[in-house]
Coordinates of C-alpha atoms in Angstrom, one line a residue:
Chain A
X1 CA -9.8 -4.2 -11.4
X2 CA -10.5 -6.9 -14.0
X3 CA -9.0 -6.4 -17.5
X4 CA -8.9 -8.3 -20.7
X5 CA -5.5 -8.7 -22.5
X6 CA -5.0 -9.7 -26.1
X7 CA -8.6 -11.0 -26.3
X8 CA -8.4 -13.0 -23.1
X9 CA -10.7 -12.1 -20.3
X10 CA -10.5 -13.4 -16.8
X11 CA -13.1 -16.1 -16.0
X12 CA -14.3 -15.4 -12.5
X13 CA -16.9 -17.7 -10.9
X14 CA -20.0 -15.8 -9.7
X15 CA -19.3 -17.0 -6.1
X16 CA -15.6 -15.8 -6.2
X17 CA -14.6 -12.5 -4.7
X18 CA -12.2 -10.1 -6.4
X19 CA -11.5 -7.0 -4.3
X20 CA -11.9 -3.6 -5.9
X21 CA -8.2 -3.0 -5.2
X22 CA -6.9 -6.2 -6.8
X23 CA -5.7 -6.3 -10.4
X24 CA -6.6 -9.4 -12.5
X25 CA -5.8 -9.4 -16.1
X26 CA -5.8 -11.8 -19.1
X27 CA -6.0 -15.6 -19.0
X28 CA -7.0 -16.0 -15.4
X29 CA -9.6 -18.5 -14.0
X30 CA -10.9 -18.2 -10.4
X31 CA -13.1 -20.9 -9.0
X32 CA -16.1 -20.7 -6.6
X33 CA -15.6 -19.4 -3.0
X34 CA -12.2 -18.1 -3.8
X35 CA -11.0 -14.6 -2.8
X36 CA -8.5 -12.2 -4.3
X37 CA -7.7 -9.5 -1.7
X38 CA -6.6 -5.9 -1.9
X39 CA -3.4 -5.2 -3.8
X40 CA -3.1 -8.7 -5.1
X41 CA -2.1 -9.0 -8.8
X42 CA -3.0 -12.0 -11.0
X43 CA -1.2 -11.3 -14.2
X44 CA -2.2 -13.8 -17.0
X45 CA -0.6 -11.9 -19.8
X46 CA 1.8 -14.4 -21.3
X47 CA 0.6 -17.6 -19.7
X48 CA -2.5 -19.0 -18.0
X49 CA -3.2 -18.8 -14.3
X50 CA -5.8 -21.2 -12.8
X51 CA -7.1 -20.9 -9.2
X52 CA -9.4 -23.6 -7.9
X53 CA -12.2 -23.3 -5.4
X54 CA -12.2 -21.9 -1.8
X55 CA -8.6 -20.6 -2.3
X56 CA -7.6 -17.3 -0.8
X57 CA -5.1 -15.1 -2.5
X58 CA -4.3 -12.5 0.2
X59 CA -3.3 -8.9 0.2
X60 CA -0.4 -7.8 -2.2
X61 CA 0.3 -11.3 -3.5
X62 CA 1.7 -11.5 -7.0
X63 CA 0.9 -14.5 -9.3
X64 CA 2.6 -14.4 -12.7
X65 CA 3.4 -17.2 -15.2
X66 CA 1.8 -20.5 -16.1
X67 CA 0.5 -21.8 -12.8
X68 CA -2.3 -24.0 -11.5
X69 CA -3.3 -23.6 -7.9
X70 CA -5.7 -26.2 -6.3
X71 CA -8.6 -26.0 -4.0
X72 CA -8.7 -24.9 -0.3
X73 CA -5.3 -23.1 -0.5
X74 CA -4.3 -20.1 1.6
X75 CA -1.8 -17.9 0.0
X76 CA -0.6 -15.5 2.7
X77 CA 0.1 -11.7 2.4
X78 CA 2.8 -10.6 0.0
X79 CA 3.6 -14.0 -1.4
X80 CA 5.2 -14.2 -4.9
X81 CA 4.0 -17.2 -7.0
X82 CA 6.0 -17.9 -10.2
X83 CA 5.8 -21.6 -10.2
X84 CA 4.0 -24.4 -12.2
X85 CA 1.7 -26.0 -9.7
X86 CA 0.5 -25.8 -6.1
X87 CA -1.8 -28.7 -4.9
X88 CA -4.8 -28.5 -2.7
X89 CA -5.1 -27.9 1.0
X90 CA -1.8 -26.0 1.2
X91 CA -0.8 -22.9 3.3
X92 CA 1.8 -20.6 1.7
X93 CA 3.2 -18.5 4.5
X94 CA 3.4 -14.6 4.4
X95 CA 6.0 -13.3 2.0
X96 CA 7.1 -16.7 0.8
X97 CA 8.6 -16.8 -2.8
X98 CA 7.8 -19.8 -5.1
X99 CA 10.0 -19.8 -8.1
X100 CA 9.8 -20.9 -11.7
X101 CA 8.9 -24.5 -12.6
X102 CA 8.7 -25.6 -9.0
X103 CA 5.8 -27.9 -8.0
X104 CA 4.1 -28.2 -4.6
X105 CA 2.0 -31.2 -3.7
X106 CA -1.2 -31.4 -1.5
X107 CA -1.3 -30.7 2.2
X108 CA 2.0 -28.6 2.2
X109 CA 2.9 -25.7 4.5
X110 CA 5.5 -23.2 3.2
X111 CA 6.9 -21.2 6.0
X112 CA 6.8 -17.4 6.2
X113 CA 9.6 -15.8 4.1
X114 CA 10.7 -19.2 2.8
X115 CA 12.0 -19.6 -0.7
X116 CA 11.0 -22.5 -2.8
X117 CA 13.8 -22.5 -5.4
X118 CA 13.4 -22.9 -9.2
X119 CA 12.4 -26.5 -10.3
X120 CA 12.1 -27.7 -6.7
X121 CA 9.7 -30.6 -6.3
X122 CA 7.9 -30.5 -3.0
X123 CA 6.1 -33.8 -2.2
X124 CA 2.6 -33.8 -0.6
X125 CA 2.6 -33.4 3.2
X126 CA 5.8 -31.4 3.3
X127 CA 6.8 -28.4 5.5
X128 CA 9.3 -26.0 3.8
X129 CA 11.4 -23.5 5.7
X130 CA 14.3 -21.2 5.1
X131 CA 16.1 -19.5 2.3
X132 CA 16.7 -21.6 0.1
X133 CA 13.9 -23.8 1.3
X134 CA 14.6 -27.0 3.1
X135 CA 11.9 -29.8 2.8
X136 CA 10.8 -31.5 6.0
X137 CA 7.9 -33.9 6.8
X138 CA 4.8 -32.0 7.8
X139 CA 4.3 -32.0 11.6
X140 CA 1.0 -33.5 12.8
X141 CA -0.1 -30.2 14.5
X142 CA 0.2 -28.4 11.2
X143 CA -1.5 -31.2 9.2
X144 CA -4.5 -30.9 11.5
X145 CA -4.9 -27.2 10.6
X146 CA -5.2 -27.9 6.9
X147 CA -8.5 -28.9 5.5
X148 CA -11.7 -27.8 3.7
X149 CA -12.3 -24.1 3.6
X150 CA -15.9 -23.9 2.4
X151 CA -16.7 -22.6 5.8
X152 CA -14.6 -20.6 8.3
X153 CA -13.6 -17.0 8.7
X154 CA -12.4 -16.4 5.1
X155 CA -15.5 -18.0 3.6
X156 CA -17.6 -15.5 5.8
X157 CA -15.4 -12.6 4.7
X158 CA -15.8 -13.5 1.0
X159 CA -19.6 -13.4 1.3
X160 CA -19.6 -10.2 3.4
X161 CA -17.2 -8.3 1.1
X162 CA -19.4 -9.3 -1.9
X163 CA -22.5 -8.3 0.0
X164 CA -21.1 -4.9 0.7
X165 CA -20.1 -4.3 -3.0
X166 CA -16.3 -4.1 -2.3
X167 CA -15.7 -5.9 -5.5
X168 CA -14.2 -5.4 -9.0
X169 CA -16.8 -5.3 -11.7
X170 CA -16.6 -8.2 -14.2
X171 CA -15.5 -7.3 -17.7
X172 CA -17.9 -9.6 -19.6
X173 CA -19.8 -12.8 -18.8
X174 CA -18.4 -15.0 -16.0
X175 CA -18.0 -18.8 -16.0
Chain B
X1 CA -9.3 4.0 -0.7
X2 CA -11.0 4.2 2.7
X3 CA -13.9 1.8 3.1
X4 CA -16.4 0.8 5.7
X5 CA -17.0 -2.8 6.6
X6 CA -19.9 -4.2 8.6
X7 CA -20.8 -0.7 9.6
X8 CA -17.4 0.2 10.9
X9 CA -15.6 3.1 9.3
X10 CA -11.8 3.8 9.7
X11 CA -11.2 6.7 12.0
X12 CA -8.3 8.6 10.7
X13 CA -7.0 11.8 12.2
X14 CA -7.3 14.7 9.8
X15 CA -3.5 15.5 10.1
X16 CA -2.5 12.0 8.9
X17 CA -1.4 11.3 5.4
X18 CA -3.0 8.3 3.6
X19 CA -1.9 7.7 0.0
X20 CA -4.7 7.4 -2.5
X21 CA -3.3 4.0 -3.5
X22 CA -3.5 2.5 0.0
X23 CA -6.5 0.5 1.1
X24 CA -7.9 1.0 4.6
X25 CA -11.0 -0.9 5.6
X26 CA -13.2 -1.5 8.7
X27 CA -12.3 -1.1 12.3
X28 CA -9.1 0.9 12.0
X29 CA -8.0 3.9 14.0
X30 CA -5.0 6.1 12.9
X31 CA -3.4 8.9 14.9
X32 CA -2.1 12.3 14.3
X33 CA 0.5 13.0 11.6
X34 CA 0.7 9.3 10.8
X35 CA 1.7 8.3 7.3
X36 CA 0.3 5.5 5.2
X37 CA 2.3 5.0 1.9
X38 CA 1.3 3.7 -1.5
X39 CA 0.1 0.1 -1.8
X40 CA -0.3 -0.4 1.9
X41 CA -3.3 -2.5 3.1
X42 CA -4.7 -2.0 6.6
X43 CA -7.5 -4.6 6.9
X44 CA -9.6 -4.2 10.0
X45 CA -12.2 -6.8 9.0
X46 CA -11.7 -9.7 11.5
X47 CA -10.2 -7.6 14.3
X48 CA -9.6 -4.0 15.3
X49 CA -6.3 -2.2 14.4
X50 CA -5.1 0.9 16.3
X51 CA -2.2 2.9 14.9
X52 CA -0.6 5.6 17.0
X53 CA 0.6 9.2 16.3
X54 CA 3.4 9.9 14.0
X55 CA 3.7 6.2 13.0
X56 CA 4.7 5.5 9.4
X57 CA 3.7 2.5 7.3
X58 CA 5.7 2.3 4.1
X59 CA 4.9 1.1 0.7
X60 CA 3.1 -2.3 0.0
X61 CA 3.1 -3.4 3.7
X62 CA 0.1 -5.4 4.9
X63 CA -1.4 -4.9 8.4
X64 CA -4.1 -7.5 9.2
X65 CA -5.4 -8.4 12.7
X66 CA -6.4 -11.7 14.3
X67 CA -10.0 -12.8 14.8
X68 CA -11.9 -10.7 17.3
X69 CA -8.5 -9.4 18.6
X70 CA -7.1 -5.8 18.8
X71 CA -3.7 -5.1 17.1
X72 CA -2.0 -2.1 18.7
X73 CA 0.7 -0.3 16.8
X74 CA 2.1 2.4 19.1
X75 CA 3.3 6.0 18.4
X76 CA 6.5 7.0 16.6
X77 CA 6.9 3.6 15.0
X78 CA 8.3 3.0 11.5
X79 CA 7.1 0.0 9.5
X80 CA 9.3 -0.4 6.5
X81 CA 8.5 -1.4 2.9
X82 CA 6.8 -4.8 2.3
X83 CA 6.3 -5.7 5.9
X84 CA 3.6 -8.1 6.9
X85 CA 2.3 -7.3 10.4
X86 CA 0.0 -10.0 11.8
X87 CA 1.0 -9.8 15.5
X88 CA -0.8 -8.4 18.4
X89 CA 1.4 -5.4 19.5
X90 CA 4.2 -3.2 18.3
X91 CA 5.3 -0.8 21.1
X92 CA 6.0 2.9 20.9
X93 CA 9.1 3.9 18.9
X94 CA 9.8 0.5 17.4
X95 CA 10.9 -0.2 13.9
X96 CA 10.1 -3.2 11.6
X97 CA 12.8 -3.4 8.9
X98 CA 11.9 -3.9 5.2
X99 CA 10.3 -7.2 4.5
X100 CA 10.0 -8.2 8.1
X101 CA 7.2 -10.5 9.0
X102 CA 5.5 -10.6 12.4
X103 CA 3.3 -13.7 12.8
X104 CA 0.1 -14.2 14.8
X105 CA 0.0 -13.4 18.5
X106 CA 3.5 -12.0 18.6
X107 CA 4.1 -8.9 20.8
X108 CA 7.0 -6.5 20.4
X109 CA 7.9 -4.0 23.2
X110 CA 8.9 -0.3 23.0
X111 CA 12.0 0.9 21.1
X112 CA 12.8 -2.4 19.5
X113 CA 14.5 -2.8 16.1
X114 CA 13.4 -5.8 14.0
X115 CA 15.9 -6.3 11.2
X116 CA 15.0 -6.5 7.5
X117 CA 13.7 -9.9 6.4
X118 CA 13.3 -11.1 10.0
X119 CA 10.4 -13.5 10.9
X120 CA 9.0 -13.0 14.3
X121 CA 7.4 -16.3 15.1
X122 CA 3.8 -16.8 16.4
X123 CA 3.4 -15.7 20.0
X124 CA 6.9 -14.6 20.4
X125 CA 7.3 -11.9 23.1
X126 CA 10.0 -9.4 22.4
X127 CA 11.1 -7.3 25.4
X128 CA 11.5 -3.5 25.2
X129 CA 14.6 -2.1 23.6
X130 CA 15.5 -5.4 21.9
X131 CA 17.6 -5.7 18.7
X132 CA 16.2 -8.6 16.8
X133 CA 17.2 -10.3 13.5
X134 CA 16.9 -13.6 11.6
X135 CA 14.5 -16.3 10.4
X136 CA 13.3 -17.4 12.9
X137 CA 14.0 -14.1 14.7
X138 CA 16.3 -14.1 17.7
X139 CA 16.9 -11.3 20.2
X140 CA 20.5 -10.3 19.8
X141 CA 20.6 -7.9 22.8
X142 CA 19.7 -4.3 23.5
X143 CA 19.6 -1.6 20.9
X144 CA 22.6 0.6 20.7
X145 CA 22.8 4.4 20.8
X146 CA 23.4 4.6 17.0
X147 CA 20.2 2.7 16.4
X148 CA 18.3 5.2 18.5
X149 CA 19.9 8.2 16.7
X150 CA 18.6 6.8 13.4
X151 CA 15.2 6.3 14.8
X152 CA 15.0 9.9 16.1
X153 CA 15.9 11.1 12.6
X154 CA 13.5 8.8 10.7
X155 CA 10.3 9.8 12.4
X156 CA 10.3 13.6 11.8
X157 CA 11.5 12.9 8.2
X158 CA 8.4 10.9 7.4
X159 CA 6.1 13.3 9.1
X160 CA 7.5 16.1 6.9
X161 CA 7.4 14.0 3.8
X162 CA 3.8 13.1 4.4
X163 CA 2.9 16.8 4.8
X164 CA 4.7 17.6 1.5
X165 CA 2.5 15.0 -0.2
X166 CA -0.6 16.6 1.3
X167 CA 0.6 20.0 0.1
X168 CA 0.7 18.7 -3.5
X169 CA -2.9 17.5 -3.2
X170 CA -1.8 13.8 -3.0
X171 CA -3.5 11.4 -0.7
X172 CA -7.0 10.8 0.5
X173 CA -9.1 13.8 1.7
X174 CA -9.6 13.3 5.4
X175 CA -12.4 15.0 7.3

């Protein structure tokens, strides 16, 4: 479902995919090739949410508050994003929680269930694990798995879900 | 919502209960008297997902397979609230505690208990009757009789609760 809030309408790129079972409201921008999967909530009601290109927001994720998320990012199932910025080419593990005013650089991996605490600054090429999160250098084997997402399984899924009409109808004109 | 994807339609036994706010799509099979609670996503788009009889998947959990693989969730399992199941197997009678995460390629045997908030790491192999907790998850030993007693209580309770929902006209109409 896509909804306006206080005169602000989500701006969804025509090549993005918003599942029919997601809920996107208010000042939200989603770039080309990106996907918002079933149960995900992007709630741009009191501040703006901007999501770049080829970024996947997986099932039951919640994004709330003023946040900018870069390109080619994978946000795993059930993640809670409440932070200021996530760079590009990042992987946020299933059920991780990213708290207020924290910032994550490019090429970062946040482990499953990890907690990025409020105001934490995560430099580019970091690996964060645990509760509260501990910042380590990104291992080479993980670094190799991060990269462009214009192609690959999720890019195919975005196209296929759109082709099969499993989408939320736009509210007004798109980008 | 129950949806086909790439010509594959979920096969759900008519005695199962599927909440009208769950989202089940693609190559998914669900057994007799199983229950799927509000906000659950079972996404059989990149791999097949088989869920046994009298297995319960509680609110806002996400079940998503691996590419071209088959995820098997046995019979008489309980999957708690807000679980993310991304592994290959959960054996008969096993329980995933609230917020537990099972990562890619992990296999869990029969009659296991995985504690709340545990992270079962990629390709971890959990033997039958294990008691597992922690992030990363570690096998603590065998399950105890009082664990088993609770499990034997929980299954019939959920079956009954599901049928009470059906009696009130809640849930998807299953053919």
